XYZ file of C-alpha atoms in Angstrom:
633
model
C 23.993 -35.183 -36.465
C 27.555 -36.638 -37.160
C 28.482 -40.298 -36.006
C 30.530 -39.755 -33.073
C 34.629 -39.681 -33.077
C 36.086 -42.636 -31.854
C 37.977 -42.119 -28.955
C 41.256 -44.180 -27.259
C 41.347 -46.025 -23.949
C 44.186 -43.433 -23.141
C 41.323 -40.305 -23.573
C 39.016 -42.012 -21.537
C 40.912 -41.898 -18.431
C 42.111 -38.215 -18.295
C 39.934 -36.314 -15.645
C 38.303 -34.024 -17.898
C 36.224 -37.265 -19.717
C 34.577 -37.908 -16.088
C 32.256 -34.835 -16.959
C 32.330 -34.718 -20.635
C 28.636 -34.678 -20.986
C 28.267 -31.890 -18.621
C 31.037 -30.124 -20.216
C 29.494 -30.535 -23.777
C 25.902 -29.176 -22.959
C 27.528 -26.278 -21.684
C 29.542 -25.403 -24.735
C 26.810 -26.313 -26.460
C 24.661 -23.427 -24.622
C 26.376 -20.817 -25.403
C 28.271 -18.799 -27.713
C 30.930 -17.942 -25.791
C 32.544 -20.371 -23.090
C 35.200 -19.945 -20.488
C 36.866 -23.221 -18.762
C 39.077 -23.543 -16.343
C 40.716 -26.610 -15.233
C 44.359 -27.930 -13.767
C 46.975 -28.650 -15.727
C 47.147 -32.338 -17.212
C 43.483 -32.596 -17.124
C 43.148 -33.055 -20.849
C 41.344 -29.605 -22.062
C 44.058 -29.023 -25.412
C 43.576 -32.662 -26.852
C 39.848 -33.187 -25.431
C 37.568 -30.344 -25.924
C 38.232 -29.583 -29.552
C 36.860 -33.629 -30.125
C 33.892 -32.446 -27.712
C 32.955 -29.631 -29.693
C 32.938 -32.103 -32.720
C 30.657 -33.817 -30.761
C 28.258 -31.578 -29.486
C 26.589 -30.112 -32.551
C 24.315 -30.724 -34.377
C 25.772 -28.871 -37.431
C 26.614 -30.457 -40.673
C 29.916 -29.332 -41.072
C 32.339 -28.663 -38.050
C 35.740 -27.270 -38.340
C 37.420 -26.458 -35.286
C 40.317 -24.131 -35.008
C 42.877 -24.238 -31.885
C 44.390 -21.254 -31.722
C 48.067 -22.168 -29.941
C 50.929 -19.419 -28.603
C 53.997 -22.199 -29.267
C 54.509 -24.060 -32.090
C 56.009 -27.085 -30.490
C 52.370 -26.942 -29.119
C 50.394 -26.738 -31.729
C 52.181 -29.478 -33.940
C 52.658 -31.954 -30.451
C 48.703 -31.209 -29.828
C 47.844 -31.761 -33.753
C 49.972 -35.555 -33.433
C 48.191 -36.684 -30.069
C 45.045 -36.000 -31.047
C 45.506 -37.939 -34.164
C 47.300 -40.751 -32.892
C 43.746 -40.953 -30.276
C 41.620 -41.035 -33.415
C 43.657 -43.586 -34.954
C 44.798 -41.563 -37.790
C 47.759 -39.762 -39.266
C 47.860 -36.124 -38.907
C 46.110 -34.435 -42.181
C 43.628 -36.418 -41.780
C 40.735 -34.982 -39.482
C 43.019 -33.173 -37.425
C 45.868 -30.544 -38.614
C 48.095 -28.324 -37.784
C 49.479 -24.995 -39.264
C 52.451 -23.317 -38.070
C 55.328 -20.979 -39.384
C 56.542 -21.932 -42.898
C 54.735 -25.263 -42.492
C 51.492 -26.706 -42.771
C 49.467 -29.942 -42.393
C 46.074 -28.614 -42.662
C 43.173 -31.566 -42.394
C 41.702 -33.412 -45.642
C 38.597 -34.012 -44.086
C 35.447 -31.145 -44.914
C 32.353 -32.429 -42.756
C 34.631 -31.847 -39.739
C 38.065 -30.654 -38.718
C 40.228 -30.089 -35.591
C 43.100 -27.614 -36.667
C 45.886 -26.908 -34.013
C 47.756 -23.055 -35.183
C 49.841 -20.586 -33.447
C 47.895 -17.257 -33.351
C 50.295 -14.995 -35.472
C 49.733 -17.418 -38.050
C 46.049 -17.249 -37.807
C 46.159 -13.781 -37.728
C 48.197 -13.865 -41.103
C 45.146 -15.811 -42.746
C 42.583 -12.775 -41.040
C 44.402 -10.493 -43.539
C 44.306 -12.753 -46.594
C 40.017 -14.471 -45.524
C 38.258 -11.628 -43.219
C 35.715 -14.292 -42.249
C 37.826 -17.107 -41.638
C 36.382 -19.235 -44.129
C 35.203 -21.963 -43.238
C 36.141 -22.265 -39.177
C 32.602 -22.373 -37.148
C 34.463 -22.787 -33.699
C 37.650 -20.801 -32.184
C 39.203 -22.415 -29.342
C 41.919 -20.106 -27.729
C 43.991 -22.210 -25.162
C 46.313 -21.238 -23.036
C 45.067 -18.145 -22.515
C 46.908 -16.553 -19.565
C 50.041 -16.767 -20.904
C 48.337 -13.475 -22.583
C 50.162 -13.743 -26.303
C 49.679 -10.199 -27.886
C 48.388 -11.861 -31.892
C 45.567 -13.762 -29.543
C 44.678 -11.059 -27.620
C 44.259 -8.908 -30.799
C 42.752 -12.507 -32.284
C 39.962 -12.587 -29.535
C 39.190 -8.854 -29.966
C 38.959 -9.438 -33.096
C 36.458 -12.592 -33.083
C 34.747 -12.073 -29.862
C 31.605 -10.028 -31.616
C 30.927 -12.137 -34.384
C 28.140 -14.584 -34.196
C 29.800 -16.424 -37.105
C 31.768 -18.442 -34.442
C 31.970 -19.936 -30.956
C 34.547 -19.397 -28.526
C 35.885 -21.308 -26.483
C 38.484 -19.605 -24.339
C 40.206 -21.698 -21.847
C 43.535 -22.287 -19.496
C 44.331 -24.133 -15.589
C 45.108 -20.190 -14.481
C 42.453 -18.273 -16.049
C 41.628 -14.129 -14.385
C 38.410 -15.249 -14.584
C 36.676 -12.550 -13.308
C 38.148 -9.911 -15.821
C 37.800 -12.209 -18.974
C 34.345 -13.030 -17.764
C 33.329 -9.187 -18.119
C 35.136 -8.847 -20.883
C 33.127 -11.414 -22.518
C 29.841 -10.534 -21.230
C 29.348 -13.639 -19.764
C 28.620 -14.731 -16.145
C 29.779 -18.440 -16.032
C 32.915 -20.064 -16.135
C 32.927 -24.152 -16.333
C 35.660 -25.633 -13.827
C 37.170 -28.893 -14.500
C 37.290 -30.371 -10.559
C 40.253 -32.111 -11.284
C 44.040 -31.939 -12.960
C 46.229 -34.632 -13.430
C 45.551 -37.971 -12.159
C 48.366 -38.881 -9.907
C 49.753 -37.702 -6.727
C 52.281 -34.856 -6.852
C 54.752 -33.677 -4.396
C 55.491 -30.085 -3.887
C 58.851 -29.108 -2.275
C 59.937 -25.445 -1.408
C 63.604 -23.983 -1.250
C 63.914 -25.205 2.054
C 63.016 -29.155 1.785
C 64.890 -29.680 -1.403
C 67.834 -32.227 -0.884
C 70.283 -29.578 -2.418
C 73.548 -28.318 -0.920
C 73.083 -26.263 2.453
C 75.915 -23.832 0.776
C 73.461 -23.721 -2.341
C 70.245 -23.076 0.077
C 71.842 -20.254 2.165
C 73.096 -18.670 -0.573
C 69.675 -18.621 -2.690
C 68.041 -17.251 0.534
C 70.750 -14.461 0.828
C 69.741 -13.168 -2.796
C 66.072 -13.779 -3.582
C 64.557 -10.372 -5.461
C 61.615 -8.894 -5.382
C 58.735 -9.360 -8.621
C 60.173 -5.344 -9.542
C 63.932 -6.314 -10.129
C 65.958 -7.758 -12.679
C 67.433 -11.153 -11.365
C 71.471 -10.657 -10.910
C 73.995 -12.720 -12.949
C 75.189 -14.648 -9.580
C 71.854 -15.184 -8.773
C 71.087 -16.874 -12.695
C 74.816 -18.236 -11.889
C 74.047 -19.874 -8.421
C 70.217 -21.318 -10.135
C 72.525 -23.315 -12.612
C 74.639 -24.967 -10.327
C 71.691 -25.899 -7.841
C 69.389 -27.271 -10.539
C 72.435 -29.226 -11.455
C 72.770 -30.074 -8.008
C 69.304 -31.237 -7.788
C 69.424 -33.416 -10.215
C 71.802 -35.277 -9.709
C 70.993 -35.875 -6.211
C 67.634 -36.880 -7.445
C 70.028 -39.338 -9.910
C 71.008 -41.124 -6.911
C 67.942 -41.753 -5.051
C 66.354 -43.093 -8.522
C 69.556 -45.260 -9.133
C 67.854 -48.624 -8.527
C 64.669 -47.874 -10.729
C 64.205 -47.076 -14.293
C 61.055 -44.327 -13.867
C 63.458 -41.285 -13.624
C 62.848 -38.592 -15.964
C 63.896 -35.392 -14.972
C 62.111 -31.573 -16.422
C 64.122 -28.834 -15.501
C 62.812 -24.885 -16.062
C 65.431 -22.544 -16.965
C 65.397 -18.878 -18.229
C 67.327 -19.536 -21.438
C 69.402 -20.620 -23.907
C 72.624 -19.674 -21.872
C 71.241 -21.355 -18.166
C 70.624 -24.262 -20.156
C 73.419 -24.516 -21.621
C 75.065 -24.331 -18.933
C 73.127 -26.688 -16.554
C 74.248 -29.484 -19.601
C 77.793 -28.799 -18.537
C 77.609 -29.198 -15.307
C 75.877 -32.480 -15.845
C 78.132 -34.098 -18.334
C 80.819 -33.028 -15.938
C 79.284 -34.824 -12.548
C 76.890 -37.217 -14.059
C 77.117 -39.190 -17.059
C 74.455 -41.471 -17.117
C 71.804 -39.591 -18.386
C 70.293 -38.140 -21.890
C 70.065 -34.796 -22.128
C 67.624 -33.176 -24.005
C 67.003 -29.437 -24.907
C 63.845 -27.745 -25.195
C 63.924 -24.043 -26.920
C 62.147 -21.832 -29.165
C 65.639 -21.700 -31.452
C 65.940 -25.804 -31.411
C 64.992 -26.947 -34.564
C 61.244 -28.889 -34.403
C 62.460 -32.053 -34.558
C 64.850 -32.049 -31.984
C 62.374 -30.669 -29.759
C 59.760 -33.587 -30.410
C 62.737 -35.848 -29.155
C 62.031 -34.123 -25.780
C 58.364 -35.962 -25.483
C 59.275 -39.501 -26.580
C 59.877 -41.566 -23.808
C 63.677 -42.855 -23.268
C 63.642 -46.958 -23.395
C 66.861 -47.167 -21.580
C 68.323 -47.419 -18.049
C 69.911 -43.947 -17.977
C 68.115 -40.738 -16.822
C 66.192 -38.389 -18.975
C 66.793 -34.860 -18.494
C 65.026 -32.555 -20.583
C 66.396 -28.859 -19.662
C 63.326 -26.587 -21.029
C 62.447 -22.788 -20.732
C 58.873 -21.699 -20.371
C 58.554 -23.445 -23.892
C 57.171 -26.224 -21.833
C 55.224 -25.288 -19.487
C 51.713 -25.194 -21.467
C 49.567 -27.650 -24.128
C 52.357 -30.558 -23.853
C 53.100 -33.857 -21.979
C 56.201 -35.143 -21.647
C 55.013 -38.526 -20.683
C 57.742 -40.484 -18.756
C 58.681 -37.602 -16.410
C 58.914 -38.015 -12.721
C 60.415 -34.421 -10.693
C 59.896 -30.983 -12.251
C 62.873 -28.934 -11.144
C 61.261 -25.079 -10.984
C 64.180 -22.386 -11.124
C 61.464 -20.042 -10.466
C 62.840 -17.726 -13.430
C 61.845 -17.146 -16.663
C 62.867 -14.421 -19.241
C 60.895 -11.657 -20.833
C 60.700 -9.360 -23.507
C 61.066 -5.872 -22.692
C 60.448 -3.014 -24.842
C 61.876 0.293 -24.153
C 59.942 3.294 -25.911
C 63.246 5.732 -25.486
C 65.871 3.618 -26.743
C 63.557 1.956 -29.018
C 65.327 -1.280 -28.450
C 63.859 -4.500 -27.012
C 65.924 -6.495 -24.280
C 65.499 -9.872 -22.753
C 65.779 -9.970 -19.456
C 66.010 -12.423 -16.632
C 62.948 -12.034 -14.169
C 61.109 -13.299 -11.449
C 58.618 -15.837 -13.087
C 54.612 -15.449 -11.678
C 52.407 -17.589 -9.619
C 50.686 -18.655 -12.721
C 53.851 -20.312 -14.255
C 54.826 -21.943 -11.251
C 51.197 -23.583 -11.353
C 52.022 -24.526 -14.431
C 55.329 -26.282 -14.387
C 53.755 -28.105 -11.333
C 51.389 -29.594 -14.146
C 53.993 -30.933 -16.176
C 54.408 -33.937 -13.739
C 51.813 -36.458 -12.288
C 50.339 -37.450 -15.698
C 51.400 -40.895 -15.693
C 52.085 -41.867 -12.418
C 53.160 -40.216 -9.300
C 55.933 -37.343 -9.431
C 57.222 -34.563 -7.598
C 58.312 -30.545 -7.774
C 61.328 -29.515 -6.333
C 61.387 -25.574 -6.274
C 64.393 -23.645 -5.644
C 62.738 -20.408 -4.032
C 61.249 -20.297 -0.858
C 57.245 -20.468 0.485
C 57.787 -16.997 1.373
C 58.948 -15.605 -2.036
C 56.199 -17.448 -3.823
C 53.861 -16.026 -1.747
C 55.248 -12.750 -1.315
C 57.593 -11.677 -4.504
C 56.256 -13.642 -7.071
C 53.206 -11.449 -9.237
C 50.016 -13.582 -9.902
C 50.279 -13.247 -13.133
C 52.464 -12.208 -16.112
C 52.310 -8.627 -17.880
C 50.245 -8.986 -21.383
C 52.476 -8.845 -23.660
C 50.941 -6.035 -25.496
C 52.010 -4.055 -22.652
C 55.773 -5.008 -22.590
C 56.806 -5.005 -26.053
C 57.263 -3.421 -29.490
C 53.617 -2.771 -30.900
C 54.937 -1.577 -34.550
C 54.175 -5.116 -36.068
C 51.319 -5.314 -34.377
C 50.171 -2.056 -35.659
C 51.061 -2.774 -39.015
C 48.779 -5.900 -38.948
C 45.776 -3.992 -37.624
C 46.133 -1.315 -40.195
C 46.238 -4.082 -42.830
C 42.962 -4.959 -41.079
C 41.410 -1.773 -41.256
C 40.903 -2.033 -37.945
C 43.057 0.972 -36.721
C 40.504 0.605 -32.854
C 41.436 -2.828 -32.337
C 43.970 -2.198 -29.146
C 41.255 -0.458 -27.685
C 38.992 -3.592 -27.901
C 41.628 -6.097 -26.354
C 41.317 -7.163 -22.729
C 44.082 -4.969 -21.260
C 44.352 -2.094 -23.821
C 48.004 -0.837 -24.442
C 48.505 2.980 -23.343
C 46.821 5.192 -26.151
C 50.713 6.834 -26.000
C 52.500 3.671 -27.138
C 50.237 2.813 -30.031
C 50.524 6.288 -31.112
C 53.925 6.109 -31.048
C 53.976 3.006 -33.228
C 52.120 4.811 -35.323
C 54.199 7.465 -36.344
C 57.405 5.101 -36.200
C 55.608 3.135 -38.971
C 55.012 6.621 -40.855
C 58.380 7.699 -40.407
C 59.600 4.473 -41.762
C 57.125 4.780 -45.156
C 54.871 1.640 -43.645
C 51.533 3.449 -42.942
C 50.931 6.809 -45.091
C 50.202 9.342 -42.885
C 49.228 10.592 -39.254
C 44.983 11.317 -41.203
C 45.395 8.457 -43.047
C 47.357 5.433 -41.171
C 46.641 2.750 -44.441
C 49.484 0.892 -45.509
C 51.958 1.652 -48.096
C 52.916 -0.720 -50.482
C 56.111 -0.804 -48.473
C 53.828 -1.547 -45.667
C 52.186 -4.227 -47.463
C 55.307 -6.310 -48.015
C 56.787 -5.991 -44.408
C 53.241 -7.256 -42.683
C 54.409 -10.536 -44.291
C 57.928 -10.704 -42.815
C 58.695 -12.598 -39.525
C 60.393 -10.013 -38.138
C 59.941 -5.646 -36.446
C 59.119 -3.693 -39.435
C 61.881 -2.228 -38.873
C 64.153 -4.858 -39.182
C 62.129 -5.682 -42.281
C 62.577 -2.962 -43.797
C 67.072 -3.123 -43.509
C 66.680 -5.918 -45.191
C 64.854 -5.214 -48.167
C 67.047 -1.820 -48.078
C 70.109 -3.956 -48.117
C 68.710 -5.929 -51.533
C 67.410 -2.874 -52.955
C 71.148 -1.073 -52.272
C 72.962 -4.131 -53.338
C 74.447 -5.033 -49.677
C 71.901 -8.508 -48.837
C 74.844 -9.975 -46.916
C 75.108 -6.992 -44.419
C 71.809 -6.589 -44.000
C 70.724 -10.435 -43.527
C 73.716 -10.466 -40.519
C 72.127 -7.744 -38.848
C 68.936 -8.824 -38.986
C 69.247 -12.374 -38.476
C 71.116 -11.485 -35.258
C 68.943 -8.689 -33.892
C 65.846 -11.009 -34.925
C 67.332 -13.619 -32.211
C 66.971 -12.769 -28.854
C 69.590 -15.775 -27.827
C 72.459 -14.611 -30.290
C 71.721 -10.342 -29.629
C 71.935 -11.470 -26.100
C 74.966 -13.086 -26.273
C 76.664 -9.665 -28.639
C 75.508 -7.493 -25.983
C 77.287 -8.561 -23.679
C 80.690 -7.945 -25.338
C 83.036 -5.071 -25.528
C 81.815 -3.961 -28.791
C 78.056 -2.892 -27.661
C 78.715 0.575 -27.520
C 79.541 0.190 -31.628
C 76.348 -2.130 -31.756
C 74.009 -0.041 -30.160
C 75.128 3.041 -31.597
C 74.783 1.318 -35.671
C 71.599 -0.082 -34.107
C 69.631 3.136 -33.382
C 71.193 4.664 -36.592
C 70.020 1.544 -38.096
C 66.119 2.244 -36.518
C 66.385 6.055 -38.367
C 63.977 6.105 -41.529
C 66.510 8.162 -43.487
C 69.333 5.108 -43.023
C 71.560 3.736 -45.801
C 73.767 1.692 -46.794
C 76.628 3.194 -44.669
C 74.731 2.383 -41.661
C 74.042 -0.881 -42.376
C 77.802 -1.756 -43.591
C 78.644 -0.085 -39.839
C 76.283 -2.030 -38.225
C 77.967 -4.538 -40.037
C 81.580 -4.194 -39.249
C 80.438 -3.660 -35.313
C 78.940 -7.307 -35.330
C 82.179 -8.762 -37.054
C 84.293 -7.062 -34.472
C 82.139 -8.740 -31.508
C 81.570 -11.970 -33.054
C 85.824 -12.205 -33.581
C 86.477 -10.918 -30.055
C 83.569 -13.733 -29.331
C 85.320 -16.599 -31.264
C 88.771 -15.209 -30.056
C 88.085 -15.860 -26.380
C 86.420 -18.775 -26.825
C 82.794 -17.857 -25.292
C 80.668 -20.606 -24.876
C 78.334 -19.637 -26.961
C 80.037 -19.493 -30.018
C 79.897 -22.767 -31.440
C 76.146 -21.796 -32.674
C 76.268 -18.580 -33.448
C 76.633 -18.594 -37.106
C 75.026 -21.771 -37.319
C 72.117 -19.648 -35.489
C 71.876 -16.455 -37.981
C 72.061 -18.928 -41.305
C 68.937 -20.760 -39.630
C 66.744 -17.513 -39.792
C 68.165 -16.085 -42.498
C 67.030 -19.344 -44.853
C 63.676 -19.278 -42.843
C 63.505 -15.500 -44.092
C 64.439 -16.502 -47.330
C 61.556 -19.225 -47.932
C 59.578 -16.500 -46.200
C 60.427 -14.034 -48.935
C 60.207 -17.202 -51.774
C 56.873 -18.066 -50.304
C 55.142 -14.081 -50.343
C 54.790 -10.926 -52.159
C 58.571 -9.922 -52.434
C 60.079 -13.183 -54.157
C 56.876 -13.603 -56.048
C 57.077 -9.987 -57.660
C 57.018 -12.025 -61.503
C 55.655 -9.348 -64.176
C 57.357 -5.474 -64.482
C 54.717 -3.653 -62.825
C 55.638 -0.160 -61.206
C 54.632 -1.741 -58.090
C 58.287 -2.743 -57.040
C 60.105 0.608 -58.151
C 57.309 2.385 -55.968
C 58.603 0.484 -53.160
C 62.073 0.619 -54.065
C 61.433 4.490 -53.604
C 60.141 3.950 -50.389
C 62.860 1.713 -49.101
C 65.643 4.372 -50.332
C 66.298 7.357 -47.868
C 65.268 11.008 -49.468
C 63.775 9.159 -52.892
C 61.783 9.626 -54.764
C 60.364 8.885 -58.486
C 60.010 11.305 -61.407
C 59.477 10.760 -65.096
C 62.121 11.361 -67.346
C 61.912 14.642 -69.544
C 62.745 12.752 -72.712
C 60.953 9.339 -72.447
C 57.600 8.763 -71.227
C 58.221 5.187 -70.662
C 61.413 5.575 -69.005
C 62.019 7.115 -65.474
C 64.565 8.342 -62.758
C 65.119 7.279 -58.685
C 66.526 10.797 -57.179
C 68.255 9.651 -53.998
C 69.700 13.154 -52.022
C 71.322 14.792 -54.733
C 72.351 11.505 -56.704
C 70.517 10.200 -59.883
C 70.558 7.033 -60.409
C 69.772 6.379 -63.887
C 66.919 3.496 -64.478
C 66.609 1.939 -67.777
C 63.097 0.716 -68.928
C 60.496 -0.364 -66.670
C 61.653 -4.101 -67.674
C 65.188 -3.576 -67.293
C 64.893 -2.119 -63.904
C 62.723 -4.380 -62.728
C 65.056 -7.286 -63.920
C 67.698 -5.756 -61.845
C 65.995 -5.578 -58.660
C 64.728 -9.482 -59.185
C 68.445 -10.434 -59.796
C 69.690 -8.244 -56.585
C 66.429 -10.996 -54.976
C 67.529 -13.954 -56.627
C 71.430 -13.236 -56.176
C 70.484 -13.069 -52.019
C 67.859 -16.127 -52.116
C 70.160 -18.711 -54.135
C 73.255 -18.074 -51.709
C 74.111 -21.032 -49.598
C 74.773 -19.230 -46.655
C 73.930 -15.366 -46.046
C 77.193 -15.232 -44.102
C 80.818 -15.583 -45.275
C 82.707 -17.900 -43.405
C 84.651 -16.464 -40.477
């Protein structure tokens, strides 16, 4: 058996290391474990060292499968820093376009974010290597770890650890035919105090009027409601300012629904209260501006870190003192009729209330303010949160199965999608030349690129249309933008969304071409001028927003198959005829070696296999070595 890890004074003292030997001969057991224990109590940073421990195995190498990448890279750095090491060493991490994976072969903790791990499924079948899977966090029900666990569940290979402080136990105890779930007694070791709607020192204008517009867990939350949730959590906080004048522990995290509430909130701070920090926690703020968030603030001035649901699982933001719960959160909803995904402001669930609870009380005593009532958390608020394979867009997610060849994997998840919707996927992708046909659902070589691209196939699949037609710079706009939930949401909301949508569902059609995506185009432009014109708040970072993700798909593209395309192979004209609408290759009459692309009733004359070839790599190159995707407006 291995020496055992060396662990800190700080590990010692969270409340999971009070059983640790109990909780290691279970694991130990069985194959397949389930644990359940309260947020702060040290599962993400202590059981994948346990497991390390608790074997008698040669070689350990323990993957953490992670639904944030914040998460996964903050989880990766603590663990270290408890070994006394640098991160690389034993323990890893591997997220999106960057990777740290551990040096260390007799035994490895690895920290990744489950699309991610789902890529290396497709490339290693067998995971080469891993010998345990630990999936935390898993009620916040991530669609690539539910298809993960499906996935993994069956094969004695590995053990599985599945764990989370709000667990449905009962249902992922059947699911994983086992009849024992280990609870960890207690959460985080300090006293927290929990204040409802009606004991929170805000405004009494600010209380009545919540109380006159709480919604029910079936509606969409109203602007004046998102509106009137801004103002008190501003409200709260600074109150909380004053009471906390005369002492330096004063850290404040504040939940919001998005990038627009929190926004927001940070005006109406620097406006009333100016001795603070402000710090921003979202999915579109760049990694190390996030990681800012969770160092503690040496000064005399508040902290304020204004977060979304970004924050609510795997991290510890160590110096805070009140968690101010809005009680909303947004969510991505898909619509199978329009085909178009929205986010939308909603009632957030028991489970992430529990949550945000757990953010404070790690370090000393704390408290919750929450702006909703005992009533609506008891009454209005679901238990839990809708999986997401049942709320949202399931062609990439069919794509990666049927690179899988695992076309029954929904079936095998723990809350199977309707048999309608995947089906429905299915044919998009057909429709779209991604999968081949309704008896034979295998990708194309079309197919075969797009699985690799962070973004909808179908989104995918504009943009290599715009390369392939010579129009990159239209089609990266649209993409970049409709890829962002924060920047779509933001064009939506202007005058020009009738023009949007419209180029938008033309833009979803199989058969669409470069007119549609010069439209689709010229409809952004319009709402993005009409958007600069009237000064909206938001944008300041809108272009700043779409260059971001359109260099992260360019490194994406530099990095796999469709920027690594080096020798003249058919391979690319084959999927330059499935890219083009109504195309389709035939040999030319007079030259063997030479050939034709028949768009409609257009020829477009190709050269030899090496010439054309060398033109579609220079349309590549052309897009990747820009700058900026965007011209300056």
């Amino acid at each position: 058996m291995l020496a055992p890890l060396r662990l800190s004074a700080a590990s010692t003292i969270l409340p999971i290391s009070k059983i640790r030997e109990e909780l290691q001969t279970y694991m130990k057991s069985t194959r397949l474990s389930v644990i359940e224990g309260g947020a702060g109590c040290g599962k993400t940073t202590q059981v994948p060292k346990y497991l390390l421990d608790s074997t008698d195995d040669q070689i350990v190498s323990v993957l953490v499968v992670q639904p944030r990448r914040l998460a996964a890279v903050a989880s990766a750095q603590r663990v270290a820093a408890e070994l006394g090491e640098s991160v690389g060493e034993t323990v890893g991490y591997s997220i999106y376009l960057e990777s740290r994976r551990p040096r260390r072969v007799d035994r490895s903790i690895e920290f990744a974010t489950a699309g991610l791990v789902l890529a290396r499924v497709a490339r290693d079948p067998e995971l080469s290597g891993v010998t345990h899977i630990v999936f935390d966090e898993h009620h916040e029900r991530n669609a690539d770890a539910d298809l993960l666990l499906a996935m993994v569940k069956d094969n004695p290979r590995f053990k599985i650890v599945v764990m989370s402080a709000t667990l449905q136990t009962d249902a992922l105890l059947k699911y994983l035919g086992v009849n024992r779930c280990f609870r960890v007694p207690l959460g985080t070791n300090f006293a927290v105090g929990t204040k409802f709607l009606d004991d929170v020192p805000i405004s009494r204008s600010h209380k009545n009027a919540l109380r006159s517009t709480l919604v029910d867990d079936t509606d969409v939350v109203p602007e004046e409601l998102v509106e009137l949730i801004c103002h008190a959590s501003a409200d709260a906080i600074g109150r909380y300012a004053k009471q906390r004048a005369d002492t330096t522990q004063k850290a404040v995290l504040c939940f919001l629904p998005g990038w627009t509430e929190i926004e927001r909130v940070a005006e109406l701070l620097q406006d009333h209260l100016h001795e603070c920090f402000v710090y921003r926690l979202h999915s579109s703020v760049s990694l190390a501006k996030q990681q800012k968030a969770l160092e503690p603030v040496r000064s005399d001035k508040m902290k304020v870190v204004l977060a979304t649901d970004i924050a609510e699982t795997s991290l510890t933001v160590p110096d805070i003192t009140l968690v101010v719960d809005s009680g909303l959160c947004k969510t991505m909803r898909y619509s199978p009729t329009s085909r178009v995904s929205t986010l939308r402001v909603e009632t957030a669930s028991k489970a992430a209330a529990k949550q945000r609870l757990g953010r404070v009380g790690r370090v000393g005593p704390g408290e919750c303010w929450r702006l909703y009532s005992e009533a609506q958390y008891a009454e209005m608020m679901p238990d839990h949160v809708t999986p997401e394979l049942g709320r949202t867009n399931l062609e990439s997610h069919v794509l990666r199965a049927a690179t899988l060849s695992q076309p029954d994997l929904f079936s095998r998840t723990l809350d199977p999608p309707p048999e309608n919707t995947v089906a429905a996927a299915t044919r998009r992708l057909i429709s779209l030349r991604a999968l081949r046909s309704p008896t034979d659902a295998t990708t194309t070589q079309l197919g075969d690129v797009l699985v690799h691209l962070p973004i909808d196939p179908v989104l995918g699949r504009a943009l290599l249309l715009g390369v392939a037609l010579g129009v990159a710079d239209d089609a990266a706009a649209i993409v970049a933008l409709a890829a962002t939930p924060r920047a779509l949401d933001v064009l939506l909301r202007n005058a020009n969304l009738c023009r949007f949508k419209e180029a938008s569902m033309a833009l979803c059609d199989a058969h669409a071409g470069k007119a549609c995506l010069v439209t689709a185009r010229h409809a952004i432009d319009a709402a993005l001028h009409d958007i600069v014109a009237g000064r909206h708040p938001d944008s300041t970072f809108l272009d700043a927003l779409v260059a971001t993700l359109a260099n992260d798909l360019k490194a994406n593209l530099d990095r796999d198959e469709v920027g690594a395309r080096e020798q003249a192979d058919e391979d690319t004209d084959i999927i330059r005829a499935e890219l083009v609408p109504h195309s389709k290759l035939k040999a030319h009459k007079d030259d063997p070696g030479m050939y034709e692309l028949t768009i409609a009733d257009r020829h477009l004359r190709a050269g030899s296999r090496n010439q054309k070839s060398r033109n579609y790599k220079d349309a590549q190159s052309t897009w990747r070595e820009k700058d900026r995707l965007l011209p300056r407006r």
